[in-house]
Amino acid sequence: MPRRPPDSPMLFDERPIVPSFELELIARRAGHWPVAGADEAGRGPLAGPVVAAAVILDPERIPQGLNDSKQLSAARREALFIEILATATVSIASSSATRIDVTDIRKASLDAMRRAICGLAIPASYVLTDGLDVPAGLACPGKAVVKGDARSFSIAAASIVAKVTRDRMMARAGDVFPAYGFAAHAGYGTAQHRAGIEKHGPCSLHRMSFRPLRRDEA
């Protein structure tokens, strides 16, 4: 007797998500070109900026191995970062710890993403963003894609650019504020970082609206 397919096949579909250029091509077939991907890095750390990047890939020169930056080694991210800058149109923007504290991390992230998109040397006709939100104030339509950095080559490229840029910024911050070890953890709440805060107090790069730095958490 033949086996019946499951009533909810998606519940049993365990195929891995693989990034591709399909979302960009769908937008192109709808009359939108060029298409930019946008993503950010650094929403979770206790210190440092949130960095956003927007990338318009050249369909004829898409770097091999693009993927969610979190799935790549630091060495592979660095290599792809160089290749992306050499073959694509790229724009980068950031929101400081001060801006994050004055607004909140979501607003600061979206504002950095908006400025990155608006800063592209070639204006985008359509934007694909990672997550749940498309920034307000864009001159073109866009679509938010859940796990977009694992689905879209353009968003994956933006995630790599944002991640490498922020890591480099935090490594330099470590030279200015050596007490916290920023080069090792990029501002995340590691034991080393928390020990530095406990001993020396926060510096100007710390997000004072984040726990455990908030005054009401004292």
mmCIF file of N, CA, C and O in Angstrom, residues 105-186:
data_model
loop_
_atom_site.group_PDB
_atom_site.id
_atom_site.type_symbol
_atom_site.label_atom_id
_atom_site.label_comp_id
_atom_site.label_asym_id
_atom_site.label_seq_id
_atom_site.Cartn_x
_atom_site.Cartn_y
_atom_site.Cartn_z
ATOM 1 N N ILE A 105 17.259 50.401 20.608
ATOM 2 C CA ILE A 105 18.094 49.673 19.665
ATOM 3 C C ILE A 105 17.370 49.414 18.346
ATOM 4 O O ILE A 105 17.994 49.470 17.272
ATOM 5 N N ARG A 106 16.063 49.170 18.390
ATOM 6 C CA ARG A 106 15.332 48.929 17.145
ATOM 7 C C ARG A 106 15.324 50.179 16.278
ATOM 8 O O ARG A 106 15.623 50.124 15.074
ATOM 9 N N LYS A 107 14.981 51.325 16.860
ATOM 10 C CA LYS A 107 14.937 52.570 16.091
ATOM 11 C C LYS A 107 16.317 52.948 15.575
ATOM 12 O O LYS A 107 16.470 53.399 14.434
ATOM 13 N N ALA A 108 17.333 52.783 16.415
ATOM 14 C CA ALA A 108 18.685 53.118 16.000
ATOM 15 C C ALA A 108 19.154 52.211 14.867
ATOM 16 O O ALA A 108 19.830 52.656 13.933
ATOM 17 N N SER A 109 18.794 50.931 14.923
ATOM 18 C CA SER A 109 19.176 49.984 13.870
ATOM 19 C C SER A 109 18.499 50.333 12.547
ATOM 20 O O SER A 109 19.136 50.347 11.491
ATOM 21 N N LEU A 110 17.202 50.616 12.607
ATOM 22 C CA LEU A 110 16.475 50.948 11.389
ATOM 23 C C LEU A 110 16.958 52.261 10.794
ATOM 24 O O LEU A 110 17.011 52.423 9.571
ATOM 25 N N ASP A 111 17.326 53.225 11.647
ATOM 26 C CA ASP A 111 17.828 54.494 11.131
ATOM 27 C C ASP A 111 19.175 54.300 10.445
ATOM 28 O O ASP A 111 19.428 54.892 9.386
ATOM 29 N N ALA A 112 20.042 53.476 11.031
ATOM 30 C CA ALA A 112 21.316 53.189 10.386
ATOM 31 C C ALA A 112 21.088 52.480 9.051
ATOM 32 O O ALA A 112 21.752 52.782 8.044
ATOM 33 N N MET A 113 20.135 51.554 9.012
ATOM 34 C CA MET A 113 19.833 50.848 7.773
ATOM 35 C C MET A 113 19.292 51.813 6.718
ATOM 36 O O MET A 113 19.669 51.748 5.543
ATOM 37 N N ARG A 114 18.413 52.722 7.140
ATOM 38 C CA ARG A 114 17.863 53.715 6.198
ATOM 39 C C ARG A 114 18.987 54.557 5.600
ATOM 40 O O ARG A 114 19.036 54.774 4.384
ATOM 41 N N ARG A 115 19.899 55.029 6.439
ATOM 42 C CA ARG A 115 20.987 55.871 5.947
ATOM 43 C C ARG A 115 21.934 55.095 5.041
ATOM 44 O O ARG A 115 22.469 55.645 4.071
ATOM 45 N N ALA A 116 22.154 53.816 5.345
ATOM 46 C CA ALA A 116 22.989 53.000 4.465
ATOM 47 C C ALA A 116 22.343 52.845 3.088
ATOM 48 O O ALA A 116 23.007 52.993 2.054
ATOM 49 N N ILE A 117 21.054 52.571 3.069
ATOM 50 C CA ILE A 117 20.339 52.410 1.797
ATOM 51 C C ILE A 117 20.343 53.719 1.009
ATOM 52 O O ILE A 117 20.621 53.748 -0.196
ATOM 53 N N CYS A 118 20.052 54.816 1.693
ATOM 54 C CA CYS A 118 20.007 56.123 1.019
ATOM 55 C C CYS A 118 21.391 56.573 0.563
ATOM 56 O O CYS A 118 21.507 57.428 -0.323
ATOM 57 N N GLY A 119 22.438 56.008 1.144
ATOM 58 C CA GLY A 119 23.787 56.396 0.787
ATOM 59 C C GLY A 119 24.382 55.641 -0.389
ATOM 60 O O GLY A 119 25.527 55.906 -0.774
ATOM 61 N N LEU A 120 23.654 54.700 -0.947
ATOM 62 C CA LEU A 120 24.164 53.952 -2.093
ATOM 63 C C LEU A 120 24.450 54.875 -3.278
ATOM 64 O O LEU A 120 23.634 55.734 -3.612
ATOM 65 N N ALA A 121 25.598 54.696 -3.910
ATOM 66 C CA ALA A 121 25.975 55.531 -5.053
ATOM 67 C C ALA A 121 25.021 55.316 -6.231
ATOM 68 O O ALA A 121 24.801 56.219 -7.037
ATOM 69 N N ILE A 122 24.478 54.123 -6.338
ATOM 70 C CA ILE A 122 23.445 53.822 -7.336
ATOM 71 C C ILE A 122 22.136 53.648 -6.580
ATOM 72 O O ILE A 122 22.005 52.720 -5.771
ATOM 73 N N PRO A 123 21.136 54.491 -6.788
ATOM 74 C CA PRO A 123 19.886 54.367 -6.032
ATOM 75 C C PRO A 123 19.209 53.021 -6.279
ATOM 76 O O PRO A 123 19.108 52.557 -7.412
ATOM 77 N N ALA A 124 18.768 52.402 -5.202
ATOM 78 C CA ALA A 124 18.056 51.126 -5.321
ATOM 79 C C ALA A 124 16.620 51.359 -5.759
ATOM 80 O O ALA A 124 15.973 52.325 -5.353
ATOM 81 N N SER A 125 16.121 50.449 -6.589
ATOM 82 C CA SER A 125 14.722 50.490 -7.000
ATOM 83 C C SER A 125 13.852 49.651 -6.068
ATOM 84 O O SER A 125 12.633 49.850 -5.997
ATOM 85 N N TYR A 126 14.498 48.747 -5.339
ATOM 86 C CA TYR A 126 13.797 47.858 -4.408
ATOM 87 C C TYR A 126 14.816 47.408 -3.370
ATOM 88 O O TYR A 126 16.013 47.298 -3.660
ATOM 89 N N VAL A 127 14.331 47.166 -2.144
ATOM 90 C CA VAL A 127 15.226 46.785 -1.059
ATOM 91 C C VAL A 127 14.716 45.530 -0.374
ATOM 92 O O VAL A 127 13.521 45.406 -0.074
ATOM 93 N N LEU A 128 15.617 44.613 -0.104
ATOM 94 C CA LEU A 128 15.344 43.434 0.708
ATOM 95 C C LEU A 128 16.077 43.606 2.029
ATOM 96 O O LEU A 128 17.294 43.821 2.042
ATOM 97 N N THR A 129 15.350 43.558 3.137
ATOM 98 C CA THR A 129 15.966 43.740 4.446
ATOM 99 C C THR A 129 15.833 42.467 5.275
ATOM 100 O O THR A 129 14.878 41.709 5.127
ATOM 101 N N ASP A 130 16.794 42.275 6.158
ATOM 102 C CA ASP A 130 16.743 41.117 7.039
ATOM 103 C C ASP A 130 15.854 41.407 8.237
ATOM 104 O O ASP A 130 15.918 42.487 8.824
ATOM 105 N N GLY A 131 14.990 40.463 8.601
ATOM 106 C CA GLY A 131 14.182 40.618 9.799
ATOM 107 C C GLY A 131 12.722 40.897 9.516
ATOM 108 O O GLY A 131 12.150 40.361 8.559
ATOM 109 N N LEU A 132 12.150 41.764 10.329
ATOM 110 C CA LEU A 132 10.706 42.014 10.280
ATOM 111 C C LEU A 132 10.333 43.393 9.767
ATOM 112 O O LEU A 132 9.150 43.668 9.563
ATOM 113 N N ASP A 133 11.326 44.281 9.593
ATOM 114 C CA ASP A 133 11.010 45.672 9.293
ATOM 115 C C ASP A 133 11.750 46.183 8.063
ATOM 116 O O ASP A 133 12.899 45.811 7.817
ATOM 117 N N VAL A 134 11.068 47.054 7.329
ATOM 118 C CA VAL A 134 11.695 47.866 6.294
ATOM 119 C C VAL A 134 11.759 49.294 6.842
ATOM 120 O O VAL A 134 10.752 49.807 7.328
ATOM 121 N N PRO A 135 12.922 49.947 6.815
ATOM 122 C CA PRO A 135 13.011 51.292 7.373
ATOM 123 C C PRO A 135 12.046 52.260 6.697
ATOM 124 O O PRO A 135 11.801 52.171 5.486
ATOM 125 N N ALA A 136 11.497 53.175 7.479
ATOM 126 C CA ALA A 136 10.661 54.231 6.916
ATOM 127 C C ALA A 136 11.550 55.269 6.242
ATOM 128 O O ALA A 136 12.740 55.373 6.528
ATOM 129 N N GLY A 137 10.953 56.028 5.337
ATOM 130 C CA GLY A 137 11.668 57.133 4.724
ATOM 131 C C GLY A 137 12.504 56.776 3.515
ATOM 132 O O GLY A 137 13.360 57.569 3.104
ATOM 133 N N LEU A 138 12.287 55.598 2.926
ATOM 134 C CA LEU A 138 13.030 55.215 1.734
ATOM 135 C C LEU A 138 12.351 55.764 0.487
ATOM 136 O O LEU A 138 11.136 55.989 0.462
ATOM 137 N N ALA A 139 13.134 55.935 -0.563
ATOM 138 C CA ALA A 139 12.594 56.434 -1.823
ATOM 139 C C ALA A 139 12.114 55.305 -2.720
ATOM 140 O O ALA A 139 11.721 55.552 -3.861
ATOM 141 N N CYS A 140 12.137 54.075 -2.223
ATOM 142 C CA CYS A 140 11.722 52.921 -3.015
ATOM 143 C C CYS A 140 11.005 51.930 -2.112
ATOM 144 O O CYS A 140 11.137 51.981 -0.889
ATOM 145 N N PRO A 141 10.235 51.024 -2.707
ATOM 146 C CA PRO A 141 9.593 49.982 -1.893
ATOM 147 C C PRO A 141 10.595 48.946 -1.431
ATOM 148 O O PRO A 141 11.732 48.883 -1.913
ATOM 149 N N GLY A 142 10.163 48.125 -0.483
ATOM 150 C CA GLY A 142 11.043 47.082 0.020
ATOM 151 C C GLY A 142 10.259 45.951 0.642
ATOM 152 O O GLY A 142 9.040 46.027 0.814
ATOM 153 N N LYS A 143 10.979 44.910 1.000
ATOM 154 C CA LYS A 143 10.380 43.737 1.618
ATOM 155 C C LYS A 143 11.283 43.242 2.737
ATOM 156 O O LYS A 143 12.496 43.087 2.555
ATOM 157 N N ALA A 144 10.697 43.005 3.907
ATOM 158 C CA ALA A 144 11.434 42.414 5.020
ATOM 159 C C ALA A 144 11.383 40.892 4.882
ATOM 160 O O ALA A 144 10.317 40.321 4.627
ATOM 161 N N VAL A 145 12.512 40.250 5.073
ATOM 162 C CA VAL A 145 12.623 38.808 4.879
ATOM 163 C C VAL A 145 13.152 38.171 6.163
ATOM 164 O O VAL A 145 14.284 38.450 6.579
ATOM 165 N N VAL A 146 12.337 37.363 6.803
ATOM 166 C CA VAL A 146 12.779 36.658 7.996
ATOM 167 C C VAL A 146 13.900 35.693 7.621
ATOM 168 O O VAL A 146 13.802 34.973 6.625
ATOM 169 N N LYS A 147 14.988 35.721 8.391
ATOM 170 C CA LYS A 147 16.193 34.946 8.077
ATOM 171 C C LYS A 147 16.698 35.279 6.681
ATOM 172 O O LYS A 147 17.213 34.421 5.958
ATOM 173 N N GLY A 148 16.572 36.552 6.344
ATOM 174 C CA GLY A 148 16.952 36.979 4.997
ATOM 175 C C GLY A 148 18.418 36.779 4.688
ATOM 176 O O GLY A 148 18.782 36.538 3.531
ATOM 177 N N ASP A 149 19.280 36.872 5.718
ATOM 178 C CA ASP A 149 20.703 36.689 5.460
ATOM 179 C C ASP A 149 21.046 35.249 5.117
ATOM 180 O O ASP A 149 22.150 34.973 4.636
ATOM 181 N N ALA A 150 20.116 34.338 5.340
ATOM 182 C CA ALA A 150 20.302 32.944 4.943
ATOM 183 C C ALA A 150 19.518 32.604 3.677
ATOM 184 O O ALA A 150 19.588 31.469 3.195
ATOM 185 N N ARG A 151 18.780 33.575 3.126
ATOM 186 C CA ARG A 151 17.929 33.322 1.966
ATOM 187 C C ARG A 151 18.352 34.118 0.727
ATOM 188 O O ARG A 151 18.165 33.654 -0.393
ATOM 189 N N SER A 152 18.871 35.309 0.944
ATOM 190 C CA SER A 152 19.180 36.214 -0.159
ATOM 191 C C SER A 152 20.674 36.497 -0.217
ATOM 192 O O SER A 152 21.287 36.864 0.793
ATOM 193 N N PHE A 153 21.259 36.380 -1.408
ATOM 194 C CA PHE A 153 22.668 36.717 -1.574
ATOM 195 C C PHE A 153 22.946 38.181 -1.198
ATOM 196 O O PHE A 153 23.975 38.482 -0.587
ATOM 197 N N SER A 154 22.043 39.072 -1.581
ATOM 198 C CA SER A 154 22.270 40.489 -1.325
ATOM 199 C C SER A 154 22.242 40.802 0.164
ATOM 200 O O SER A 154 23.074 41.572 0.665
ATOM 201 N N ILE A 155 21.285 40.215 0.883
ATOM 202 C CA ILE A 155 21.220 40.436 2.328
ATOM 203 C C ILE A 155 22.415 39.787 3.010
ATOM 204 O O ILE A 155 22.997 40.348 3.944
ATOM 205 N N ALA A 156 22.808 38.593 2.546
ATOM 206 C CA ALA A 156 23.979 37.922 3.108
ATOM 207 C C ALA A 156 25.221 38.787 2.933
ATOM 208 O O ALA A 156 26.041 38.917 3.855
ATOM 209 N N ALA A 157 25.369 39.381 1.760
ATOM 210 C CA ALA A 157 26.518 40.251 1.519
ATOM 211 C C ALA A 157 26.490 41.452 2.470
ATOM 212 O O ALA A 157 27.531 41.849 3.016
ATOM 213 N N ALA A 158 25.304 42.017 2.677
ATOM 214 C CA ALA A 158 25.186 43.144 3.599
ATOM 215 C C ALA A 158 25.514 42.725 5.025
ATOM 216 O O ALA A 158 26.143 43.488 5.778
ATOM 217 N N SER A 159 25.108 41.520 5.407
ATOM 218 C CA SER A 159 25.399 41.056 6.763
ATOM 219 C C SER A 159 26.898 40.891 6.974
ATOM 220 O O SER A 159 27.427 41.201 8.052
ATOM 221 N N ILE A 160 27.606 40.436 5.950
ATOM 222 C CA ILE A 160 29.055 40.277 6.036
ATOM 223 C C ILE A 160 29.744 41.628 6.145
ATOM 224 O O ILE A 160 30.630 41.836 6.991
ATOM 225 N N VAL A 161 29.333 42.573 5.318
ATOM 226 C CA VAL A 161 29.933 43.911 5.340
ATOM 227 C C VAL A 161 29.698 44.574 6.692
ATOM 228 O O VAL A 161 30.610 45.164 7.286
ATOM 229 N N ALA A 162 28.477 44.481 7.205
ATOM 230 C CA ALA A 162 28.164 45.103 8.494
ATOM 231 C C ALA A 162 28.958 44.456 9.623
ATOM 232 O O ALA A 162 29.503 45.150 10.494
ATOM 233 N N LYS A 163 29.037 43.131 9.617
ATOM 234 C CA LYS A 163 29.740 42.405 10.680
ATOM 235 C C LYS A 163 31.235 42.709 10.677
ATOM 236 O O LYS A 163 31.820 43.001 11.729
ATOM 237 N N VAL A 164 31.872 42.634 9.519
ATOM 238 C CA VAL A 164 33.306 42.883 9.449
ATOM 239 C C VAL A 164 33.616 44.333 9.810
ATOM 240 O O VAL A 164 34.577 44.613 10.540
ATOM 241 N N THR A 165 32.805 45.263 9.315
ATOM 242 C CA THR A 165 33.017 46.677 9.636
ATOM 243 C C THR A 165 32.929 46.909 11.133
ATOM 244 O O THR A 165 33.791 47.571 11.735
ATOM 245 N N ARG A 166 31.916 46.352 11.764
ATOM 246 C CA ARG A 166 31.752 46.569 13.203
ATOM 247 C C ARG A 166 32.874 45.904 13.990
ATOM 248 O O ARG A 166 33.384 46.487 14.955
ATOM 249 N N ASP A 167 33.262 44.704 13.606
ATOM 250 C CA ASP A 167 34.356 44.028 14.310
ATOM 251 C C ASP A 167 35.633 44.850 14.230
ATOM 252 O O ASP A 167 36.398 44.948 15.204
ATOM 253 N N ARG A 168 35.889 45.447 13.075
ATOM 254 C CA ARG A 168 37.078 46.285 12.928
ATOM 255 C C ARG A 168 36.974 47.538 13.808
ATOM 256 O O ARG A 168 37.966 47.961 14.416
ATOM 257 N N MET A 169 35.805 48.117 13.852
ATOM 258 C CA MET A 169 35.606 49.288 14.698
ATOM 259 C C MET A 169 35.855 48.960 16.164
ATOM 260 O O MET A 169 36.497 49.728 16.899
ATOM 261 N N MET A 170 35.363 47.805 16.603
ATOM 262 C CA MET A 170 35.524 47.444 18.009
ATOM 263 C C MET A 170 36.963 47.052 18.328
ATOM 264 O O MET A 170 37.432 47.258 19.454
ATOM 265 N N ALA A 171 37.680 46.505 17.350
ATOM 266 C CA ALA A 171 39.091 46.218 17.569
ATOM 267 C C ALA A 171 39.867 47.515 17.789
ATOM 268 O O ALA A 171 40.746 47.593 18.665
ATOM 269 N N ARG A 172 39.537 48.537 17.020
ATOM 270 C CA ARG A 172 40.177 49.841 17.213
ATOM 271 C C ARG A 172 39.758 50.460 18.541
ATOM 272 O O ARG A 172 40.563 51.112 19.220
ATOM 273 N N ALA A 173 38.499 50.264 18.911
ATOM 274 C CA ALA A 173 38.041 50.770 20.205
ATOM 275 C C ALA A 173 38.826 50.138 21.344
ATOM 276 O O ALA A 173 39.055 50.771 22.386
ATOM 277 N N GLY A 174 39.252 48.894 21.144
ATOM 278 C CA GLY A 174 40.046 48.220 22.158
ATOM 279 C C GLY A 174 41.383 48.890 22.399
ATOM 280 O O GLY A 174 41.923 48.836 23.518
ATOM 281 N N ASP A 175 41.925 49.554 21.377
ATOM 282 C CA ASP A 175 43.173 50.290 21.550
ATOM 283 C C ASP A 175 42.967 51.554 22.373
ATOM 284 O O ASP A 175 43.855 51.984 23.104
ATOM 285 N N VAL A 176 41.765 52.148 22.245
ATOM 286 C CA VAL A 176 41.464 53.391 22.971
ATOM 287 C C VAL A 176 41.030 53.086 24.404
ATOM 288 O O VAL A 176 41.370 53.819 25.339
ATOM 289 N N PHE A 177 40.283 52.003 24.570
ATOM 290 C CA PHE A 177 39.779 51.607 25.896
ATOM 291 C C PHE A 177 40.252 50.182 26.204
ATOM 292 O O PHE A 177 39.473 49.225 26.139
ATOM 293 N N PRO A 178 41.525 49.991 26.517
ATOM 294 C CA PRO A 178 42.080 48.641 26.672
ATOM 295 C C PRO A 178 41.544 47.871 27.874
ATOM 296 O O PRO A 178 41.734 46.652 27.938
ATOM 297 N N ALA A 179 40.869 48.538 28.801
ATOM 298 C CA ALA A 179 40.434 47.864 30.029
ATOM 299 C C ALA A 179 39.330 46.837 29.794
ATOM 300 O O ALA A 179 39.085 45.986 30.666
ATOM 301 N N TYR A 180 38.663 46.882 28.623
ATOM 302 C CA TYR A 180 37.475 46.054 28.439
ATOM 303 C C TYR A 180 37.680 44.874 27.491
ATOM 304 O O TYR A 180 36.831 43.987 27.419
ATOM 305 N N GLY A 181 38.755 44.856 26.736
ATOM 306 C CA GLY A 181 38.995 43.748 25.809
ATOM 307 C C GLY A 181 38.065 43.730 24.619
ATOM 308 O O GLY A 181 37.667 42.656 24.152
ATOM 309 N N PHE A 182 37.715 44.902 24.084
ATOM 310 C CA PHE A 182 36.741 44.980 22.997
ATOM 311 C C PHE A 182 37.141 44.153 21.768
ATOM 312 O O PHE A 182 36.276 43.617 21.073
ATOM 313 N N ALA A 183 38.431 44.048 21.494
ATOM 314 C CA ALA A 183 38.864 43.292 20.317
ATOM 315 C C ALA A 183 38.499 41.820 20.420
ATOM 316 O O ALA A 183 38.284 41.148 19.405
ATOM 317 N N ALA A 184 38.386 41.307 21.648
ATOM 318 C CA ALA A 184 38.103 39.884 21.848
ATOM 319 C C ALA A 184 36.621 39.558 21.748
ATOM 320 O O ALA A 184 36.246 38.465 21.306
ATOM 321 N N HIS A 185 35.760 40.480 22.153
ATOM 322 C CA HIS A 185 34.327 40.156 22.236
ATOM 323 C C HIS A 185 33.414 41.157 21.529
ATOM 324 O O HIS A 185 32.188 40.980 21.534
ATOM 325 N N ALA A 186 33.989 42.209 20.931
ATOM 326 C CA ALA A 186 33.226 43.187 20.146
ATOM 327 C C ALA A 186 32.106 43.855 20.942
ATOM 328 O O ALA A 186 31.116 44.305 20.374
#
